[in-house]
Amino acid sequence: MTLDAKIPDGDLEHKWTKYRSTIPLINPANKRNLEVIVVGSGLAGSSAAASLAEMGYKVKVFCFQDSARRAHSIAAQGGINAAKNYQNDGDSVYRLFYDTVKGGDYRSREANVYRLAEVSANIIDQCVAQGVPFAREYGGYLSNRSFGGVQVQRTFYAAGQTGQQLLLGAYSALMRQTGMGTVQMYARHEMLDIVVIDGKCRGIIARDLISGQLERHFGHAVLLCSGGYGNVFYLSTNAMGSNVTAAWKANKRGAFFANPCFTQIHPTCIPVTGEHQSKLTLMSESLRNDGRIWVPKQKDDPRKPNNIPEEERDYYLERRYPAFGNLVPRDVASRAAKERCDAGFGVGTSKMAVYLDFRFNRKRYGHLEANKQGNHHPTDEEVWKLGKDVITEKYGNLFDMYKQITGEDPYEQPMRIYPAVHYTMGGLWVDYNLMTTIPGLYALGEANFSDHGANRLGASALMQGLADGYFVIPYTIGAYLSQEIRTKAIPTDSEAFATAEQNVNETIKHFLDLKGKLPVDHFHRELGKIMWNKCGMARNEAGLKEAITEIRNLREEFWKDVRVPGAANEFNPELEKAGRVADFFELSELMCMDALHRNESCGAHFREEYQTADGEALRDDANFSYVAAWENKGNNTYEMHKEDLKFENIKIAQRSYK
């Protein structure tokens, strides 16, 4: 099968403007007869559902949480990128486009990334109009801060809870449409299969998680906005409920899964403390804007951080990457932290952590604040207090969170951080319209692969989710639905719906009939260890081959010895988890296969055999400048299809942040 990305002709700067002006239109009377299903209520799902309902479509929204506002988007902390150039520091649409392609190590599609940069400014205007309380400067302008991989300040933020505030804005728009009757909300529902009729996606099978009943829902189109698959590693920064089931069921029905091995490791996570943990807590990348990362120059240094003199500290990111310093991209910062810890310079009881220190900038902020107040000779105590006030205003909730978890006061001593699984750049393959390889099935936000290449720059996830929902899908869905206005609603008692529901029922029955001895979490934890050790921050051929064998053996044991208590037609969280972990088992094998076939290092995919003399990722553009899109052939077999990546506007070069 030839992968047609449907990229419009013309200059990069004019592709989207011209294309959206030529997409077929649907008159308002016809929109009222078209039904759209949205799976997921995060930023992509809520913004898409609210926008489409406002346009006149009939919309159904499904989320497994008890409220749409509990989607994992709420956990995003640091900010959202946009090319508004408020700081007058040289930013532009092209600069945001360039930084994103470079940050993704030249493994993303130019046209999609440029469109993302182009609509980014509109997102901020939309959110301000909704009342999102972005931070502001003294004069009233929106404030910006820096994130990794860039040399400008383009990140808009609301303290350390940007995702929450943005989601509340989208949620408000969604609830307005719900109140008007244009959106039907289905909370506590999980999509367990899609229904394909005559090659087109025509609906879903969902399970009511309270009653356990299976439901059939028709839609002229289905939008998957179900997030990423980072929880395949068990320990990650994702909410414990985050899963791959919606996207994976689509893959098994014919939607290709692209670049699954591109999984991001975030450098500023609170370190693992023991086997008791079921998830990890992220400290926002925005902290790197004002914090300095270091380790002692002496191995196994027993001293407390504040007792180590400045000359005995190794600010290794500033040393290795002087141009970007602490603001190198996430993959670079993560590998550098791992290298220092592996070399014996790690800190804390586990020695698998580095310091993130705010004392330097706290003192600087204190002097600046004193000068603003006309106090040109402040005491050390006054400087220290004023600096703390500034830090608190910017990051107070993050500092409080750290103290509650670790029992340490980050105002007085450095945070301890270590890399952890965070975001997934891989996802369902989509074309320029965000449609998968199944006509009528779309993937938005983190559920698709399209914008971030092999590494996502910080503060770009919120940008993509809202861009897809507010400003892309409302146009592009018209290209498909304009051909569906004569299609009447297909009765859900048709054979295709009945067969899909029967398949789901059989899987549920199989879980409950197993009567094994071990809980679902046991298998998920063991799978996570395999993936982290052999397909995590670093991979190699031998380890990946071992991982595939180990995953297959563990999966076989899972299907023989997992115990799922309770019944089908009731509230049963263990049954939910069992289905999700079964999907993780299949996905994890594909992730290792994808990592094994890609004989290069790029972005977050670091193959130890392919690195430069100074330990940087070594790409192979001649042989691997493509998207690997995997077709599920059944029985855990796959066929790879390629979408060649063409760079006509950016010169490909070895990525450097030095």
XYZ file of C-alpha atoms in Angstrom:
658
model
C 0.000 0.000 0.000
C 1.296 3.438 -0.950
C 1.092 5.947 1.865
C -0.344 9.169 0.485
C 0.087 12.008 2.959
C -2.143 14.245 0.798
C 0.177 17.208 1.286
C -1.126 20.159 -0.753
C 0.938 21.595 -3.567
C 2.513 25.027 -3.404
C 4.930 26.944 -1.225
C 5.215 25.854 2.383
C 4.060 29.254 3.629
C 0.848 29.107 1.581
C -0.092 25.413 1.660
C -2.503 25.612 4.581
C -4.050 28.960 3.664
C -4.772 27.856 0.110
C -5.838 24.340 1.065
C -8.365 25.328 3.724
C -9.903 27.742 1.224
C -10.484 24.936 -1.283
C -11.774 22.168 1.011
C -15.377 21.253 0.117
C -17.963 22.908 2.346
C -21.058 21.412 3.950
C -24.106 23.596 4.362
C -25.481 24.016 7.896
C -28.631 21.996 7.215
C -26.562 18.983 6.155
C -24.208 19.266 9.129
C -27.142 18.637 11.436
C -27.534 15.191 9.868
C -23.878 14.184 10.283
C -22.735 12.431 13.459
C -19.175 12.561 14.772
C -17.778 10.440 17.603
C -14.875 11.827 19.661
C -12.943 9.376 21.851
C -11.054 11.199 24.590
C -11.782 14.508 26.287
C -8.325 16.020 26.711
C -7.212 19.149 24.918
C -7.485 17.609 21.450
C -10.801 15.874 22.130
C -12.562 18.679 23.997
C -11.451 21.382 21.555
C -12.423 19.274 18.525
C -15.804 18.303 19.968
C -16.670 21.866 20.986
C -15.589 23.257 17.606
C -17.458 20.659 15.544
C -20.604 21.023 17.634
C -20.458 24.797 17.265
C -20.306 24.250 13.493
C -23.532 22.226 13.614
C -22.449 18.583 13.660
C -24.014 16.119 16.100
C -21.213 15.049 18.422
C -20.757 12.265 20.961
C -17.799 12.394 23.354
C -16.485 9.364 25.264
C -14.025 9.407 28.156
C -13.167 6.762 30.749
C -12.797 9.339 33.540
C -15.770 10.432 35.641
C -15.538 13.894 34.069
C -14.130 15.265 30.849
C -12.040 17.703 32.877
C -10.028 14.850 34.400
C -8.242 14.001 31.139
C -4.470 13.664 31.440
C -3.933 17.000 29.658
C -4.649 18.510 33.052
C -1.251 17.283 34.271
C 0.786 19.406 31.844
C 2.682 21.976 33.859
C 5.110 24.213 32.067
C 3.415 25.972 29.173
C 2.316 26.135 25.550
C 4.417 27.383 22.641
C 3.312 30.025 20.171
C 5.165 32.202 17.674
C 3.880 35.606 18.811
C 7.331 37.112 19.444
C 6.094 39.085 22.454
C 9.657 39.266 23.750
C 10.912 40.781 20.479
C 13.802 38.327 20.614
C 13.742 37.107 17.012
C 10.945 34.552 17.098
C 8.745 33.889 14.058
C 6.553 31.217 12.518
C 9.546 29.982 10.557
C 11.741 29.882 13.693
C 9.156 27.792 15.562
C 8.880 25.518 12.528
C 12.662 25.177 12.279
C 13.160 24.537 15.998
C 10.460 21.851 15.984
C 11.869 19.994 12.968
C 15.416 20.229 14.319
C 14.281 19.265 17.816
C 12.611 16.180 16.324
C 15.964 15.291 14.725
C 14.608 15.679 11.181
C 12.102 12.854 11.419
C 8.862 14.837 11.090
C 6.775 15.974 8.124
C 7.566 19.546 7.096
C 4.054 20.496 5.977
C 2.382 19.435 9.214
C 4.957 21.156 11.402
C 4.735 24.422 9.486
C 0.940 24.387 9.802
C 1.321 23.815 13.530
C 3.635 26.823 13.852
C 1.331 28.896 11.660
C -1.803 28.392 13.771
C 0.009 28.578 17.121
C -0.656 32.291 17.626
C -4.391 31.734 17.089
C -4.411 29.242 19.953
C -3.286 31.865 22.457
C -5.935 34.321 21.251
C -8.588 31.609 21.524
C -7.572 30.672 25.048
C -7.329 34.264 26.276
C -10.834 34.855 24.924
C -11.990 31.826 26.931
C -10.539 33.345 30.088
C -7.459 31.170 30.513
C -5.402 33.016 33.185
C -2.023 33.154 31.494
C 0.749 34.817 33.479
C 1.258 38.476 32.600
C 4.022 41.006 32.860
C 3.629 44.145 34.973
C 2.401 46.123 31.972
C -0.347 43.628 31.168
C 1.306 41.744 28.307
C 1.290 37.970 28.412
C 4.485 36.607 29.908
C 6.810 34.117 28.222
C 9.552 31.802 29.391
C 12.127 29.545 27.771
C 11.949 25.825 27.174
C 14.487 23.308 25.931
C 15.791 23.284 22.374
C 15.225 26.970 21.620
C 16.988 30.280 22.126
C 13.896 32.480 22.351
C 11.124 32.891 24.920
C 7.902 31.648 23.292
C 6.254 29.595 26.023
C 3.024 30.999 27.480
C 2.148 29.668 30.913
C -0.145 29.772 33.921
C 2.240 29.192 36.853
C 2.949 25.436 36.908
C -0.573 24.354 35.945
C -0.892 25.393 32.306
C -2.503 22.139 31.190
C -5.179 22.411 33.836
C -6.093 25.969 32.889
C -6.135 25.223 29.155
C -8.273 22.141 29.694
C -10.730 24.106 31.800
C -11.060 26.549 28.903
C -11.738 23.768 26.395
C -13.967 21.991 28.899
C -16.060 25.137 29.325
C -16.554 25.310 25.566
C -17.476 21.620 25.536
C -19.959 21.983 28.391
C -21.591 24.930 26.648
C -22.289 22.684 23.680
C -23.449 19.896 25.976
C -25.922 22.284 27.586
C -27.192 23.286 24.164
C -27.772 19.642 23.276
C -25.279 19.528 20.391
C -22.889 17.274 22.323
C -23.767 14.070 24.143
C -21.269 13.232 26.895
C -20.485 9.634 27.816
C -18.256 9.711 30.898
C -17.040 6.445 32.432
C -17.125 4.802 29.002
C -14.178 3.078 27.333
C -13.901 2.426 23.612
C -13.029 -1.234 23.055
C -13.354 -1.561 19.276
C -14.123 0.377 16.129
C -16.704 -0.756 13.585
C -15.630 -0.824 9.948
C -18.283 -1.214 7.240
C -17.330 -1.382 3.540
C -13.844 -0.159 4.408
C -15.007 2.939 6.306
C -15.110 3.603 10.031
C -18.754 3.767 11.036
C -18.773 3.652 14.807
C -17.439 2.153 18.012
C -18.157 -0.420 20.679
C -17.898 1.127 24.152
C -18.204 -0.330 27.630
C -20.068 1.498 30.372
C -17.493 1.172 33.152
C -20.115 1.466 35.905
C -22.631 -1.128 34.718
C -20.277 -3.146 32.527
C -22.763 -3.065 29.644
C -21.468 -2.921 26.083
C -22.907 -0.219 23.836
C -22.954 0.325 20.083
C -22.603 3.845 18.673
C -22.769 4.932 15.045
C -20.807 7.844 13.620
C -20.165 9.154 10.127
C -16.630 9.779 11.377
C -14.664 8.846 14.498
C -11.929 10.984 16.054
C -9.439 9.253 18.332
C -8.046 11.791 20.816
C -6.987 9.193 23.356
C -3.434 10.267 24.161
C -0.172 8.348 24.194
C 1.128 4.964 25.279
C 3.888 5.824 27.771
C 2.378 3.502 30.378
C 3.673 0.538 28.425
C 6.721 1.113 30.666
C 4.537 0.807 33.796
C 6.435 3.598 35.574
C 5.937 6.853 33.703
C 4.752 10.401 34.282
C 1.385 9.497 32.738
C -1.786 9.120 34.788
C -2.257 5.483 35.744
C -5.348 5.213 33.551
C -3.570 6.384 30.394
C -3.422 3.557 27.873
C -3.111 2.611 24.208
C -6.317 0.605 23.832
C -8.254 2.943 21.528
C -5.343 3.399 19.117
C -4.364 -0.259 19.304
C -7.878 -1.503 18.499
C -7.766 0.796 15.476
C -4.419 -0.697 14.461
C -5.887 -4.188 14.609
C -8.703 -3.008 12.327
C -6.358 -1.575 9.703
C -5.011 1.793 10.904
C -1.225 1.803 10.570
C 0.866 2.537 13.682
C 3.806 4.854 12.940
C 7.204 5.131 14.622
C 6.222 3.309 17.861
C 9.836 3.256 19.109
C 9.947 7.065 19.374
C 9.179 7.409 23.089
C 10.347 10.439 25.014
C 12.294 10.346 28.249
C 11.800 13.526 30.290
C 14.900 14.738 32.162
C 13.255 16.378 35.192
C 11.321 13.705 37.038
C 11.403 12.927 40.751
C 13.571 9.775 40.958
C 12.204 6.292 41.603
C 12.253 5.382 45.289
C 11.215 1.727 45.278
C 9.060 -1.140 44.053
C 5.997 0.321 45.770
C 5.590 3.042 43.153
C 2.923 2.814 40.479
C 3.750 6.090 38.718
C 6.295 8.896 38.686
C 5.889 12.622 39.209
C 7.149 15.156 36.726
C 8.822 18.426 37.632
C 8.088 20.758 34.752
C 10.725 21.454 32.134
C 10.060 25.132 32.820
C 12.186 24.678 35.949
C 15.227 24.329 33.695
C 14.575 27.945 32.700
C 15.690 29.127 36.145
C 17.472 26.094 37.585
C 21.031 24.892 36.991
C 21.746 21.185 36.681
C 24.899 19.768 38.219
C 26.612 16.845 39.925
C 29.663 16.806 42.208
C 33.021 16.547 40.469
C 33.965 13.912 43.026
C 32.483 10.422 42.620
C 30.181 9.205 45.401
C 30.493 12.560 47.160
C 28.929 12.113 50.639
C 28.444 15.835 51.342
C 25.099 17.593 51.281
C 24.677 19.738 48.144
C 24.867 23.090 49.907
C 28.196 22.069 51.441
C 29.830 21.430 48.079
C 31.763 24.536 46.936
C 31.039 26.060 43.537
C 34.420 25.008 42.116
C 33.680 21.374 42.989
C 30.418 21.251 41.030
C 30.142 20.019 37.455
C 27.463 21.975 35.567
C 27.763 19.350 32.888
C 25.083 20.646 30.480
C 26.616 24.118 30.511
C 30.032 22.519 30.028
C 29.022 20.256 27.131
C 26.499 22.534 25.413
C 27.537 26.151 26.037
C 25.133 27.635 23.451
C 22.011 26.130 25.049
C 23.253 25.076 28.484
C 20.452 23.778 30.692
C 17.953 24.343 27.861
C 19.081 21.577 25.537
C 16.233 19.329 24.248
C 14.850 16.617 26.490
C 16.550 13.680 24.819
C 19.967 15.353 25.052
C 19.496 16.350 28.706
C 18.235 12.872 29.615
C 21.150 11.018 28.077
C 23.616 13.432 29.667
C 22.114 12.766 33.123
C 22.266 9.012 32.548
C 25.906 9.259 31.458
C 26.918 11.152 34.613
C 25.084 8.699 36.888
C 26.449 5.653 35.064
C 29.943 7.133 35.472
C 29.501 7.259 39.255
C 28.635 10.923 39.816
C 24.969 10.413 40.695
C 23.513 11.826 43.919
C 20.999 10.747 46.546
C 20.697 7.344 48.181
C 20.163 5.553 44.863
C 22.947 7.490 43.099
C 20.552 7.669 40.136
C 19.798 11.385 40.295
C 21.319 14.789 39.565
C 20.726 18.174 41.172
C 18.456 20.916 39.843
C 19.534 23.986 41.789
C 17.677 27.325 42.084
C 19.893 29.085 44.585
C 21.839 31.023 41.935
C 18.745 32.484 40.259
C 16.960 32.949 43.556
C 19.745 35.301 44.585
C 19.715 37.052 41.195
C 15.955 37.531 41.316
C 16.278 38.896 44.853
C 18.676 41.628 43.751
C 16.508 42.511 40.730
C 13.388 42.728 42.867
C 15.185 44.863 45.453
C 16.279 47.271 42.710
C 12.697 47.512 41.455
C 11.668 48.534 44.955
C 14.399 51.160 45.123
C 16.424 49.189 47.671
C 19.898 49.266 46.165
C 21.720 47.874 49.210
C 19.574 44.984 50.446
C 20.766 42.641 53.160
C 21.428 39.011 52.334
C 18.273 38.075 54.224
C 16.185 40.526 52.180
C 17.675 39.258 48.921
C 16.963 35.666 49.871
C 13.339 36.437 50.790
C 12.616 38.532 47.689
C 14.139 35.843 45.455
C 11.940 33.228 47.052
C 8.865 35.367 46.394
C 9.681 35.554 42.669
C 10.350 31.809 42.437
C 7.116 31.097 44.317
C 5.096 33.212 41.904
C 6.512 31.309 38.931
C 6.743 27.755 40.245
C 5.188 27.671 43.707
C 2.848 24.717 43.149
C 5.702 22.641 41.687
C 7.916 23.371 44.683
C 5.077 22.440 47.030
C 4.502 19.203 45.129
C 8.183 18.287 45.361
C 8.272 18.928 49.100
C 5.142 16.873 49.734
C 6.584 13.896 47.839
C 10.207 13.983 49.000
C 10.045 15.773 52.356
C 12.806 18.116 51.180
C 12.475 21.886 50.768
C 13.592 22.842 47.235
C 13.782 26.508 48.223
C 16.657 25.678 50.549
C 18.402 22.803 48.750
C 18.485 21.552 45.154
C 15.864 19.210 43.763
C 16.971 15.704 42.849
C 15.827 14.685 39.375
C 16.307 11.797 36.961
C 14.887 10.993 33.513
C 11.616 9.069 33.161
C 9.199 8.030 30.410
C 6.915 10.907 29.517
C 5.519 11.408 26.003
C 5.183 9.242 22.913
C 5.970 10.714 19.512
C 4.790 7.575 17.732
C 1.110 6.946 17.156
C -1.421 6.221 14.466
C -0.241 7.271 11.010
C -2.291 10.158 9.648
C -2.232 12.184 6.468
C -2.337 15.983 6.214
C -6.057 15.856 7.019
C -5.318 13.879 10.236
C -7.068 10.831 8.752
C -5.658 7.369 9.417
C -5.424 4.624 6.803
C -9.058 3.771 7.604
C -11.348 6.269 5.831
C -13.468 8.148 8.341
C -11.137 7.443 11.267
C -9.027 10.379 12.460
C -6.339 10.670 15.141
C -5.569 13.949 16.911
C -3.034 15.095 19.483
C -0.676 12.572 21.046
C -2.666 9.715 19.495
C -1.102 10.477 16.102
C 2.542 10.593 15.061
C 2.587 13.643 12.856
C 4.337 16.667 14.316
C 7.229 15.854 16.642
C 9.514 13.472 14.793
C 11.892 11.571 17.059
C 11.756 14.022 19.976
C 9.142 16.519 21.136
C 10.235 19.943 22.298
C 8.774 20.993 25.621
C 5.475 22.940 25.576
C 4.610 21.623 22.103
C 2.156 18.915 23.211
C -0.474 21.426 24.324
C 0.150 23.390 21.157
C -0.469 20.361 18.940
C -3.544 19.145 20.809
C -5.299 22.503 20.589
C -4.118 23.167 17.036
C -5.571 19.847 15.864
C -8.855 20.366 17.699
C -9.559 24.069 17.224
C -7.939 24.926 13.905
C -7.198 21.837 11.800
C -9.901 19.168 12.072
C -12.836 21.623 11.698
C -11.563 22.268 8.160
C -10.103 18.929 7.104
C -12.994 16.751 8.211
C -15.081 18.504 5.578
C -13.021 16.871 2.825
C -14.453 13.513 3.934
C -17.882 14.350 5.325
C -18.856 16.348 2.233
C -18.981 12.959 0.482
C -21.073 11.411 3.263
C -24.089 13.730 3.349
C -26.234 11.099 1.604
C -25.188 8.379 4.051
C -27.988 7.711 6.488
C -27.273 6.589 10.040
C -26.486 2.871 9.944
C -28.593 0.889 12.435
C -26.482 -0.449 15.280
C -28.227 -3.811 15.067
C -26.469 -4.444 11.745
C -24.142 -7.420 11.361
C -20.927 -5.371 11.575
C -21.881 -3.861 14.934
C -23.057 -7.235 16.262
C -19.833 -8.949 15.217
C -17.648 -6.253 16.767
C -19.571 -6.458 20.048
C -19.317 -10.246 20.037
C -15.530 -10.029 19.660
C -15.305 -7.694 22.644
C -17.559 -9.978 24.679
C -15.408 -13.001 23.898
C -12.264 -11.206 25.080
C -13.952 -10.171 28.331
C -15.235 -13.708 28.905
C -11.765 -15.125 28.269
C -10.245 -12.871 30.936
C -12.829 -13.869 33.518
C -12.558 -17.588 32.709
C -8.774 -17.759 33.159
C -8.825 -17.997 36.971
C -5.061 -17.579 37.202
C -2.992 -16.818 40.307
C -1.292 -13.473 39.566
C -2.826 -9.969 39.404
C -2.682 -7.786 36.309
C -0.236 -5.344 37.936
C 2.349 -8.101 38.370
C 2.554 -8.621 34.622
C 2.429 -4.907 33.842
C 5.313 -4.219 36.238
C 7.431 -7.019 34.741
C 6.710 -5.801 31.217
C 7.738 -2.306 32.247
C 11.090 -3.540 33.527
C 11.824 -5.270 30.221
C 10.914 -2.182 28.238
C 12.841 0.280 30.423
C 15.977 -1.844 30.535
C 16.089 -2.817 26.868
C 13.965 -0.314 24.928
C 14.271 2.741 27.164
C 16.769 5.587 27.198
C 19.281 3.484 25.280
C 18.815 0.415 23.070
C 21.066 -2.037 21.258
C 20.530 -4.937 18.894
C 21.200 -7.699 21.401
C 18.995 -6.152 24.074
C 16.090 -5.574 21.692
C 16.192 -9.179 20.474
C 16.239 -10.365 24.075
C 13.325 -8.038 24.888
C 11.178 -9.464 22.079
C 11.733 -12.998 23.348
C 11.082 -11.993 26.963
C 7.907 -10.110 26.019
C 6.560 -13.110 24.130
C 7.272 -15.433 27.048
C 5.720 -13.042 29.574
C 2.677 -12.539 27.347
C 2.175 -16.288 27.148
C 2.372 -16.484 30.939
C -0.091 -13.581 31.210
C -2.700 -15.378 29.129
C -2.282 -18.506 31.256
C -1.963 -17.156 34.775
C -3.540 -13.706 35.092
C -6.359 -13.454 37.582
C -9.227 -11.066 36.889
C -11.730 -11.104 39.752
C -15.348 -9.991 39.594
C -17.832 -10.163 36.757
C -18.376 -8.520 33.369
C -21.597 -6.644 34.062
C -20.405 -4.585 36.989
C -17.858 -1.965 37.970
C -14.606 -3.898 37.560
C -11.338 -1.903 37.421
C -9.222 -5.078 37.236
C -11.035 -6.098 34.063
C -10.329 -2.662 32.586
C -6.623 -2.984 33.437
C -6.416 -6.504 32.018
C -7.602 -5.341 28.597
C -5.207 -2.421 28.585
C -2.209 -4.504 29.635
C -3.038 -7.121 26.980
C -2.787 -4.323 24.411
C 0.486 -3.112 25.939
C 1.944 -6.605 25.483
C 1.279 -6.509 21.753
C 2.388 -2.900 21.343
C 5.618 -3.457 23.291
C 6.727 -6.162 20.884
C 6.089 -3.847 17.946
C 8.029 -1.059 19.676
C 11.050 -3.328 19.970
C 10.696 -4.471 16.367
C 10.563 -0.848 15.231
C 13.608 0.068 17.340
C 15.468 -2.983 16.013
C 14.838 -2.203 12.359
C 15.936 1.444 12.683
C 19.723 1.102 12.542
C 20.474 4.660 13.522
C 20.170 6.976 16.487
C 17.775 9.900 16.207
C 16.182 11.983 18.920
C 14.786 9.812 21.697
C 15.674 6.629 19.786
C 19.281 6.083 20.889
C 20.892 2.930 19.524
C 24.195 2.507 21.323
C 25.848 1.153 18.173
C 25.182 4.433 16.369
C 26.691 7.425 18.145
C 29.310 10.057 17.464
C 32.700 10.080 19.146
C 31.368 12.417 21.859
C 28.258 10.327 22.532
C 25.649 12.177 20.447
C 22.956 10.561 18.298
C 24.212 9.525 14.866
C 21.481 9.607 12.226
C 21.519 7.745 8.928
C 19.590 10.048 6.615
C 20.465 8.060 3.510
C 18.655 4.959 4.738
C 16.189 5.982 7.446
C 14.719 9.348 6.493
C 11.200 7.970 6.530
C 8.196 7.269 8.701
C 7.868 3.568 9.524
C 4.131 2.764 9.463
C 3.243 -0.732 10.630
C 0.239 -2.651 9.316
C -1.150 -5.270 11.713
C -1.481 -8.557 9.846
C -2.830 -10.498 12.843
C -1.219 -13.018 15.203
C 1.442 -10.462 16.235
C 2.819 -10.107 12.718
C 3.296 -6.788 10.958
C 4.219 -5.348 7.595
C 6.131 -2.081 7.449
C 5.196 0.671 4.999
C 7.328 3.742 4.433
C 6.478 7.396 3.998
C 9.610 9.092 2.700
C 10.339 12.414 4.370
C 11.287 15.257 2.047
C 13.046 18.343 3.360
C 12.664 21.114 0.823
C 12.733 24.109 3.174
C 15.230 23.089 5.853
C 18.756 21.938 5.261
C 19.351 18.643 7.071
C 22.387 18.762 9.337
C 23.791 16.888 12.292
C 21.881 18.312 15.234
C 24.094 20.452 17.456
C 23.319 22.475 20.590
C 26.928 23.366 21.395
